[in-house]
XYZ file of C-alpha atoms in Angstrom:
622
model
C 187.471 97.457 120.464
C 187.580 100.966 119.074
C 188.719 104.443 120.053
C 185.735 106.690 120.875
C 185.125 109.483 118.360
C 185.302 112.149 121.082
C 188.711 110.821 122.172
C 189.982 110.970 118.569
C 188.759 114.567 118.379
C 190.445 115.377 121.692
C 193.756 113.967 120.449
C 193.441 115.767 117.094
C 192.744 119.092 118.800
C 195.592 118.644 121.283
C 198.181 117.732 118.636
C 200.259 120.379 116.858
C 200.712 119.263 113.266
C 203.775 121.503 112.827
C 205.410 119.880 115.864
C 204.680 116.345 114.591
C 205.733 116.909 110.964
C 208.845 118.942 111.857
C 210.115 115.804 113.584
C 210.378 114.215 110.131
C 210.567 117.156 107.688
C 212.707 120.282 107.859
C 210.112 123.085 107.880
C 210.583 126.852 107.680
C 208.080 129.668 108.170
C 206.621 131.339 105.097
C 203.854 133.833 105.831
C 201.177 132.141 107.929
C 202.277 128.655 106.907
C 205.351 126.411 107.027
C 207.025 124.888 103.961
C 209.552 122.152 103.298
C 210.633 119.485 100.816
C 207.887 116.897 100.411
C 208.684 113.543 102.063
C 206.382 111.720 99.641
C 208.098 112.575 96.356
C 211.445 113.847 95.104
C 211.644 117.620 94.653
C 214.226 120.401 94.775
C 211.886 123.345 95.392
C 209.683 123.123 98.518
C 206.008 122.606 97.664
C 205.015 120.837 100.892
C 202.886 123.249 102.963
C 201.768 122.877 106.587
C 199.111 125.154 108.123
C 199.355 125.638 111.874
C 196.011 127.486 111.918
C 194.089 124.838 110.021
C 196.151 121.849 111.268
C 196.465 120.362 107.775
C 199.255 119.730 105.264
C 199.296 119.582 101.474
C 201.934 119.095 98.791
C 201.308 121.206 95.690
C 203.623 118.866 93.786
C 202.309 115.337 94.310
C 198.918 116.122 95.859
C 199.491 114.369 99.211
C 197.538 115.995 102.019
C 195.554 115.495 105.199
C 195.607 116.024 108.937
C 198.149 114.940 111.548
C 196.845 111.339 111.592
C 197.011 111.018 107.798
C 200.614 112.257 107.784
C 201.799 109.563 110.189
C 199.808 106.883 108.351
C 201.395 107.769 105.008
C 204.886 108.555 106.310
C 205.238 105.459 108.511
C 202.932 103.057 106.636
C 200.800 102.516 109.748
C 197.051 102.213 110.335
C 194.748 105.005 111.494
C 194.451 103.481 114.962
C 198.240 103.181 115.247
C 198.613 106.860 114.252
C 196.064 107.969 116.859
C 197.744 105.819 119.514
C 201.217 107.178 118.683
C 200.125 110.810 118.985
C 198.162 110.064 122.160
C 201.261 108.486 123.694
C 203.371 111.496 122.640
C 200.858 113.866 124.263
C 200.380 111.726 127.358
C 196.659 111.201 126.654
C 195.194 107.942 127.968
C 192.831 106.117 125.596
C 189.812 104.257 126.966
C 188.612 101.847 124.291
C 184.976 100.903 123.758
C 182.975 98.210 122.005
C 180.876 98.979 118.956
C 178.269 97.049 116.904
C 180.573 97.210 113.879
C 183.326 95.497 115.870
C 181.842 92.076 115.025
C 182.257 92.732 111.300
C 185.719 94.193 111.853
C 186.670 91.177 113.960
C 185.585 88.886 111.132
C 187.798 90.793 108.690
C 190.673 90.674 111.171
C 190.196 86.913 111.415
C 190.580 86.635 107.632
C 193.711 88.788 107.676
C 195.186 86.709 110.508
C 194.392 83.500 108.645
C 196.296 84.793 105.616
C 199.244 85.719 107.856
C 199.226 82.188 109.290
C 199.228 80.759 105.754
C 201.997 83.145 104.618
C 204.214 82.038 107.520
C 203.484 78.395 106.766
C 204.484 78.807 103.116
C 207.563 80.891 104.005
C 208.785 78.345 106.584
C 208.368 75.577 104.034
C 210.541 77.442 101.555
C 213.255 78.566 103.946
C 213.488 75.677 106.415
C 211.856 72.446 105.287
C 213.395 69.540 103.398
C 210.409 69.627 101.048
C 211.366 73.159 100.080
C 214.720 72.188 98.540
C 213.287 71.913 95.038
C 211.691 75.361 95.369
C 214.913 76.860 96.733
C 216.791 75.477 93.732
C 214.150 76.885 91.389
C 214.483 80.386 92.875
C 218.264 80.088 92.764
C 218.051 79.313 89.031
C 215.802 82.351 88.665
C 218.424 84.432 90.489
C 216.061 85.441 93.327
C 218.220 85.878 96.420
C 217.103 84.940 99.928
C 216.867 88.553 101.258
C 214.523 89.307 98.352
C 212.493 86.191 99.118
C 212.031 87.434 102.680
C 211.186 91.006 101.556
C 208.309 89.756 99.414
C 207.356 86.905 101.757
C 207.827 84.316 99.006
C 206.938 80.804 100.144
C 206.373 77.254 98.980
C 203.328 74.962 99.105
C 204.640 71.354 99.191
C 203.227 68.504 97.118
C 200.503 66.548 98.852
C 196.857 67.067 99.680
C 196.789 68.015 103.344
C 199.967 69.783 104.496
C 198.372 73.174 105.056
C 195.105 71.537 106.110
C 196.886 69.707 108.957
C 198.585 72.963 109.986
C 195.242 74.803 109.938
C 193.586 72.133 112.091
C 196.476 72.191 114.536
C 196.132 75.986 114.752
C 192.369 75.578 115.376
C 191.495 77.581 112.262
C 187.889 77.943 111.089
C 188.083 75.745 107.966
C 185.069 77.386 106.338
C 186.993 80.690 106.386
C 190.118 78.990 105.025
C 187.969 77.710 102.136
C 186.498 81.194 101.650
C 190.056 82.522 101.181
C 190.901 79.734 98.707
C 193.542 78.131 100.928
C 191.685 74.829 100.965
C 188.830 73.350 98.959
C 186.372 70.480 99.296
C 186.186 67.362 97.091
C 183.231 65.268 95.920
C 183.364 63.232 99.139
C 182.974 66.376 101.236
C 186.592 66.248 102.425
C 188.890 69.270 102.650
C 192.201 69.354 100.751
C 195.019 71.865 100.084
C 194.315 74.188 97.155
C 197.969 75.238 96.687
C 200.245 72.225 96.043
C 203.750 72.049 94.597
C 203.881 75.775 93.909
C 206.012 78.829 94.655
C 203.734 81.149 96.654
C 203.640 84.935 96.222
C 201.672 86.746 98.957
C 199.703 89.733 97.646
C 199.729 92.751 99.957
C 197.309 95.653 100.287
C 198.827 99.156 99.905
C 199.200 99.345 103.701
C 200.958 95.983 103.939
C 198.301 93.427 104.894
C 198.284 89.982 103.247
C 195.051 89.867 101.227
C 195.634 86.965 98.812
C 198.155 84.575 97.244
C 199.404 83.658 93.803
C 200.990 80.245 93.225
C 203.292 79.263 90.345
C 204.107 75.673 89.420
C 207.805 74.757 89.466
C 207.762 73.072 86.065
C 205.247 73.613 83.259
C 202.755 70.744 83.030
C 200.110 70.064 80.406
C 197.265 69.467 82.847
C 198.142 72.154 85.389
C 197.561 75.899 85.230
C 200.833 77.816 85.363
C 199.395 80.198 87.960
C 196.745 79.657 90.616
C 195.314 82.711 92.392
C 193.172 83.263 95.476
C 189.488 83.895 94.789
C 187.923 87.271 95.527
C 186.854 87.711 99.130
C 185.850 90.343 101.678
C 189.483 91.430 101.851
C 190.606 90.884 98.243
C 189.405 92.384 94.980
C 191.555 91.510 91.985
C 190.440 94.609 90.064
C 191.513 96.872 92.929
C 194.907 95.314 93.701
C 198.363 95.917 92.261
C 201.130 93.485 93.109
C 204.170 95.110 94.717
C 202.554 98.498 95.397
C 203.116 98.192 99.148
C 206.861 97.780 98.569
C 207.212 100.325 95.770
C 204.870 103.195 96.650
C 207.495 105.314 98.416
C 209.869 105.128 95.434
C 207.007 105.804 93.024
C 206.153 108.960 94.955
C 209.772 110.107 95.218
C 210.483 109.587 91.520
C 206.931 110.605 90.488
C 206.927 107.715 88.044
C 205.833 104.072 88.022
C 206.976 101.223 85.796
C 204.155 98.781 85.065
C 205.042 95.123 84.411
C 202.879 92.034 84.021
C 204.055 89.371 86.465
C 205.422 88.633 89.919
C 208.896 87.591 88.743
C 209.277 90.645 86.501
C 208.623 92.941 89.452
C 210.753 91.011 91.940
C 213.780 90.857 89.597
C 213.611 94.593 88.875
C 213.167 95.446 92.558
C 216.108 93.223 93.522
C 218.282 94.992 90.935
C 217.465 98.383 92.470
C 214.586 99.446 90.187
C 212.028 99.872 92.946
C 209.359 102.154 91.443
C 207.611 99.181 89.843
C 204.162 97.574 90.113
C 202.580 94.557 88.432
C 199.105 93.891 87.102
C 199.702 90.215 88.014
C 199.158 88.890 84.511
C 195.650 90.321 84.165
C 194.389 93.141 81.995
C 194.874 96.517 83.668
C 191.626 97.808 85.203
C 190.265 101.307 85.828
C 190.248 100.589 89.569
C 193.954 99.694 89.490
C 194.729 102.906 87.610
C 192.752 104.961 90.144
C 194.729 103.315 92.935
C 198.026 104.116 91.216
C 196.981 107.734 90.596
C 197.276 108.354 94.357
C 201.043 108.053 93.958
C 201.857 109.326 90.444
C 200.356 110.322 87.106
C 203.419 109.241 85.110
C 203.753 105.658 83.974
C 206.046 103.561 81.787
C 204.534 100.335 80.455
C 206.977 97.419 80.268
C 205.300 94.252 79.060
C 206.745 91.213 77.289
C 207.904 91.712 73.693
C 205.632 88.911 72.401
C 202.300 89.619 70.597
C 200.293 89.059 73.797
C 202.433 91.609 75.645
C 202.096 94.139 72.808
C 198.329 93.701 72.770
C 198.163 94.146 76.551
C 200.258 97.319 76.245
C 197.814 98.877 73.768
C 194.824 98.013 75.990
C 196.552 99.542 79.015
C 197.395 102.750 77.119
C 193.707 103.406 76.500
C 192.722 102.979 80.157
C 195.618 105.146 81.376
C 194.931 107.956 78.899
C 191.281 108.069 79.947
C 192.467 108.846 83.479
C 194.921 111.520 82.276
C 198.175 109.649 82.821
C 201.386 110.613 81.038
C 202.107 107.316 79.237
C 205.349 105.977 77.803
C 206.234 102.459 76.664
C 209.481 100.468 76.681
C 209.850 98.025 73.809
C 212.369 95.373 74.859
C 214.325 93.357 72.271
C 212.512 90.334 70.868
C 212.570 87.310 73.143
C 213.181 89.350 76.281
C 210.958 90.073 79.248
C 211.750 92.438 82.166
C 212.946 89.529 84.335
C 215.373 88.105 81.752
C 216.583 91.531 80.615
C 217.533 92.873 84.050
C 219.347 89.641 84.928
C 221.215 89.565 81.614
C 222.132 93.247 81.247
C 221.819 94.800 84.721
C 220.365 98.026 86.124
C 222.491 100.504 84.162
C 221.528 99.064 80.784
C 217.909 98.834 81.883
C 217.868 102.532 82.848
C 219.095 103.324 79.331
C 215.963 101.572 78.037
C 213.863 103.677 80.426
C 215.453 106.879 79.127
C 214.597 105.815 75.564
C 210.950 104.990 76.344
C 208.607 106.100 73.557
C 205.450 108.089 74.064
C 202.324 106.016 73.457
C 201.800 107.265 69.880
C 205.364 106.430 68.836
C 204.928 102.947 70.316
C 201.582 102.363 68.617
C 202.979 103.607 65.299
C 205.960 101.243 65.600
C 203.599 98.314 66.257
C 201.518 99.129 63.168
C 204.670 99.488 61.080
C 205.954 96.113 62.275
C 202.637 94.553 61.279
C 203.054 95.983 57.752
C 199.952 98.141 57.969
C 201.644 101.105 56.243
C 202.434 99.171 53.074
C 198.832 99.129 51.799
C 196.865 102.425 51.434
C 193.631 100.921 52.791
C 195.364 99.406 55.836
C 197.348 102.600 56.325
C 194.132 104.639 56.441
C 192.722 102.344 59.137
C 195.966 102.524 61.132
C 196.107 106.331 61.053
C 192.469 106.525 62.131
C 193.317 104.190 65.029
C 196.146 106.549 66.047
C 193.755 109.511 65.928
C 191.227 107.600 68.036
C 193.887 107.004 70.673
C 194.892 110.668 70.487
C 191.287 111.656 71.273
C 191.703 110.145 74.736
C 194.292 112.797 75.697
C 192.605 115.357 77.944
C 195.167 118.163 77.676
C 194.215 120.142 74.556
C 197.688 121.634 74.082
C 199.345 118.222 74.298
C 196.711 116.773 71.975
C 197.442 119.434 69.357
C 201.208 118.866 69.566
C 200.719 115.117 69.123
C 198.357 115.787 66.236
C 201.127 117.771 64.526
C 203.529 114.861 65.014
C 201.080 112.453 63.312
C 200.643 114.845 60.401
C 204.418 115.228 60.040
C 205.094 111.481 60.376
C 202.735 110.608 57.498
C 203.199 113.827 55.489
C 199.535 114.780 55.839
C 197.876 118.162 56.255
C 197.185 119.025 59.905
C 193.657 120.129 58.983
C 192.956 116.608 57.719
C 194.070 115.015 61.007
C 192.167 117.660 62.961
C 189.015 116.897 60.978
C 189.369 113.163 61.721
C 189.926 113.955 65.403
C 186.864 116.204 65.641
C 184.722 113.619 63.854
C 185.751 110.937 66.324
C 185.218 113.226 69.341
C 181.750 114.120 68.086
C 180.862 110.440 67.583
C 182.035 109.621 71.088
C 180.115 112.559 72.510
C 176.920 111.364 70.834
C 177.474 107.906 72.322
C 177.971 109.488 75.715
C 181.525 108.195 76.105
C 183.407 111.476 75.970
C 182.426 114.746 77.554
C 182.020 117.748 75.239
C 184.566 119.583 77.364
C 187.656 117.606 78.274
C 189.444 118.750 81.453
C 193.042 119.924 81.244
C 195.652 117.865 83.011
C 197.556 119.288 85.959
C 199.455 122.342 84.701
C 202.317 124.327 86.167
C 199.996 126.113 88.550
C 199.232 122.664 90.041
C 195.445 122.856 89.472
C 193.700 119.508 89.700
C 190.996 118.364 87.298
C 188.552 118.776 90.131
C 189.570 122.429 90.592
C 189.121 123.168 86.930
C 185.689 121.562 86.940
C 184.677 123.551 89.990
C 186.182 126.777 88.716
C 184.481 126.644 85.312
C 181.192 128.460 85.604
C 178.051 128.273 83.543
C 176.057 131.436 83.032
C 173.915 130.624 86.071
C 176.676 129.582 88.455
C 177.203 132.008 91.290
C 180.782 133.371 91.135
C 180.859 133.822 94.927
C 180.175 130.159 95.766
C 183.822 129.161 95.713
C 184.864 131.926 98.119
C 182.074 130.945 100.523
C 183.398 127.383 100.549
C 186.911 128.653 101.303
C 185.512 130.618 104.249
C 183.487 127.637 105.482
C 186.742 125.653 105.691
C 188.608 128.467 107.476
C 187.956 127.071 110.952
C 186.526 130.445 112.100
C 183.364 129.722 114.111
C 181.766 133.173 113.750
C 182.348 133.270 109.980
C 180.952 129.758 109.489
C 177.933 130.612 111.659
C 177.112 133.718 109.571
C 177.352 131.836 106.268
C 175.236 128.870 107.400
C 172.681 131.250 108.899
C 172.269 133.361 105.733
C 172.725 130.773 102.964
C 171.149 127.330 102.843
C 172.797 124.325 101.191
C 170.196 124.349 98.390
C 171.391 127.812 97.283
C 174.645 126.379 95.873
C 174.295 125.712 92.155
C 177.480 123.662 91.854
C 176.750 120.118 93.022
C 180.281 119.495 94.320
C 180.346 122.758 96.267
C 176.932 121.928 97.713
C 178.338 118.623 98.944
C 181.296 120.409 100.564
C 178.994 122.927 102.251
C 176.830 120.074 103.548
C 179.845 118.491 105.272
C 180.494 121.775 107.097
C 176.836 122.091 108.082
C 176.784 118.569 109.544
C 180.027 119.131 111.426
C 178.998 122.540 112.734
C 175.793 121.067 114.162
C 178.033 118.949 116.396
C 180.392 121.860 117.113
C 183.094 120.263 114.967
C 184.350 122.720 112.392
C 188.159 122.578 112.329
C 189.524 122.122 108.764
C 191.457 119.038 109.944
C 188.186 117.405 111.040
C 186.061 118.533 108.075
C 188.543 117.556 105.359
C 188.791 114.101 106.913
C 185.044 113.709 106.253
C 185.409 114.342 102.501
C 185.411 110.917 100.847
C 186.071 112.101 97.280
C 189.853 112.432 96.833
C 189.521 115.058 94.085
C 187.320 117.214 96.322
C 189.794 116.763 99.173
C 192.628 118.022 97.008
C 190.459 120.900 95.764
C 189.914 122.034 99.372
C 193.604 121.662 100.246
C 194.661 123.851 97.363
C 191.803 126.315 97.836
C 192.536 126.870 101.523
C 196.327 126.592 101.629
C 196.916 128.637 98.477
C 194.761 131.351 100.110
C 192.937 131.629 96.822
C 190.002 134.026 96.528
C 187.038 134.100 94.199
C 187.859 137.459 92.706
C 190.807 139.804 92.236
C 188.630 142.398 93.924
C 189.397 140.914 97.324
C 193.128 140.865 96.649
C 192.966 144.534 95.733
C 190.949 145.427 98.842
C 193.326 143.473 101.056
C 196.318 145.111 99.414
C 194.808 148.533 100.018
C 194.196 147.685 103.638
C 190.402 148.168 103.428
C 189.175 144.619 103.974
C 191.309 141.621 104.897
C 190.456 138.062 104.018
C 189.053 135.697 106.651
C 187.399 138.521 108.613
C 183.728 139.004 109.463
C 183.593 142.051 107.160
C 184.914 140.015 104.253
C 182.523 137.134 104.969
C 179.476 139.424 105.192
C 180.439 141.219 101.996
C 180.803 137.878 100.213
C 177.410 136.697 101.521
C 175.809 139.940 100.300
C 177.372 139.642 96.833
C 176.276 136.005 96.653
C 172.657 136.964 97.425
C 172.709 139.940 95.021
C 173.890 137.682 92.223
C 171.084 135.220 92.983
C 168.513 138.006 92.817
C 169.851 139.255 89.472
C 169.750 135.712 88.083
C 166.156 135.229 89.229
C 165.099 138.534 87.666
C 166.813 137.480 84.449
C 164.970 134.136 84.440
C 161.652 135.845 85.148
C 162.189 138.273 82.258
C 162.995 135.353 79.973
C 159.776 133.654 81.079
C 157.779 136.842 80.345
C 159.383 137.024 76.894
C 158.605 133.380 76.062
C 155.075 133.165 77.518
C 151.841 134.625 76.116
C 149.884 134.296 79.356
C 149.205 137.876 80.513
C 148.148 136.764 83.998
C 151.511 135.096 84.476
C 153.208 138.199 83.074
C 151.674 140.271 85.869
C 152.724 137.721 88.491
C 156.305 137.675 87.193
C 156.460 141.484 87.083
C 155.168 141.653 90.651
C 157.793 139.120 91.725
C 160.491 141.136 89.968
C 159.467 144.237 91.880
C 159.744 142.311 95.152
C 163.197 141.121 94.110
C 164.259 144.663 93.244
C 163.115 145.831 96.694
C 165.053 142.989 98.269
C 168.112 144.000 96.243
C 167.836 147.652 97.368
C 167.582 146.500 100.962
C 170.755 144.457 100.614
C 172.635 147.270 98.887
C 171.551 149.723 101.555
C 172.512 147.465 104.453
C 175.809 147.633 106.324
C 177.750 144.619 107.443
C 176.774 143.754 110.984
C-alpha cells in the first residue's frame, strides 16, 4: 500500500514548515526568512534558515536541508511515509492508501527486513535469556560490555548446533529460500538446510535509518579452523561497500560535533560508545570504500582515523587517508601506544584520557611522516627521497590550494628543503595524474568561510562561452512564482543552457511545471544529486544574484528581485549574451575558413543576429 502522489502534494501544500520546525527549534524572524540554531550539528551562531515562502529549510553550517517531510525524517529518524502520516494527522487530513505495481517489489524487501528482525530477536533472546547464552554473557562481561549497551546495539548470540535458528524459522513459517538469501541458513551436500551462524556473538548491522540489514558473528574463542568473523552476504538490502557499522547510533553526535572517529571493528566502536564517545563509526574490519566515505560526508567532512597500532592497522590508516582526501575530508589520525587498540585503551584509561589523545591527533602528513621515520626510511638518502615523494603524492590529493601550499611549506621545513623543489615535485605529480585522467586540471576548493559547496564553485566558474545569466535564471525558476517561471520556460528552452548541471535543474522545473507543480519544496525533492540540492538551497535561501548590478538596482529602488520586471530583464540579457557569442563564433569561423561562399552565409547570419539584437534592445519588458 502506498500514499497517492496527489495526497502527498496536498499534505505538503497544507503544511507550514515554520510551524512544524518551530515545534522543535527556536526560530526568530530575519528579513523574509526565519533563523535558529541548527538541530543537526553543534553551533553557537544561528546558520539554520527556514523559508516560509519556499517551504524549505537549509543549514549553511552542516549542509542539512529539505522540505517539511525531510526535516521530520532527519530530526526524528523516521521514514518518509511516517513523516507524511505524522503531518497529515497534525493537519487532520485523512489518507486513503492505494496499491501500486511497485508494491510487490517493496513487499519483498519488507519481507527481508522482517526476516532480519526475527533473526535479531532470536539472537538477542538467546543472549539475554537462554541457558545456552551463559558462555556468551560471560564473554561480554570479560570484555566489559554492559547489558544496557548490549540492548542498545541489539547484540545477540547464535548457540552451538546446526538447527537452532532453522527450527525457529520453520516454526515462524519463514520462507527458507529467503533466509538462505540473507545468509542466515545454508544448504549442505545432502540438500539439507543448517544454521550459518553457530557459537558466535552476533552484531546486527543497521542502515542509517535503523533497519537491520545484515549480521556479523564473532567466535567466542579463537580456533584454528574457524574464521574469527562471519558476515552476512550481500543482498537486496545489504551492500558492504555502502554500509558503516554504528552510523545509525552515532549520526546525531557526528552532526552535532561535526566530527567522526573512524575505527575498524564492532568492539572498538561499542566500547567507545559505552564510555561516552558517541561520534564514532566502524568500517567493520574491511578497507574503507568511496561509497562509505560518501555516506559519511552527509554528516561531516571532518574525520579522525583510529585504527590498531599494529602494522596492519597502520597500513589501513594510510589507505583510508587517500580515499578521504580525494573526497575533500579534513583528516587527522590518532596513533595509540603500541599494543593498544581503541577497545583496550578506553577500558584501561577511560574517556578523559582518550579525549586527550583526540586533542593530540596529528594531521595526515604528520602521521605519514612518523610512520616513515619509524620504518627507518629517513636514514638512507635513496629511501628518504622515495619517502618524501610519497608525502608529496599524498599532498596532491588535497583539493584546497591554500591548505596544500601551507602543508607544502611544512614538508619543506621538516626536511630542510627549498619550497620550490617541493613545489616542482608536486606539479610534476599533478601533471602526471592529469595525463592519466585521474586528477582534474582544476581542483575545487573545499568549503570556505562563505559556506560555498564544491558544487557551487563548479557551477559558478564560467568558461568563456558560459552564459553569466544562467545561474540567475535558475534561481528564479526555483522561486515558486508561477508567472516568472512561465515567462522563463516560454522564452528559453532547456537546450539553451550551456552548463550541464544547470540544464538538469531547469529540466526538473520544466517537468514539474507541466504538471502544475512548481513549489520549491516539491522541485528540490526531485533533485537526486545531493550536491545540486545543496547548491539550490544556498542559491535560493542566500538570495544570491548573478550580478552585483541587480543588487545595485534593488538598492536604488528601480528593480526588485523576484519580480516580473527583473525576470524579463534577465531573460533579455541572457538572449543578448547568446547572440553576441554566436556572432563571435561566426566571426571566428570566417577568419579560419577560406570558403568565400560560407563567408557570405556567415555574414548574412551575423546581420540577422544584429537585427535580432536591436529588436531585443529596443523592446520593453511586457
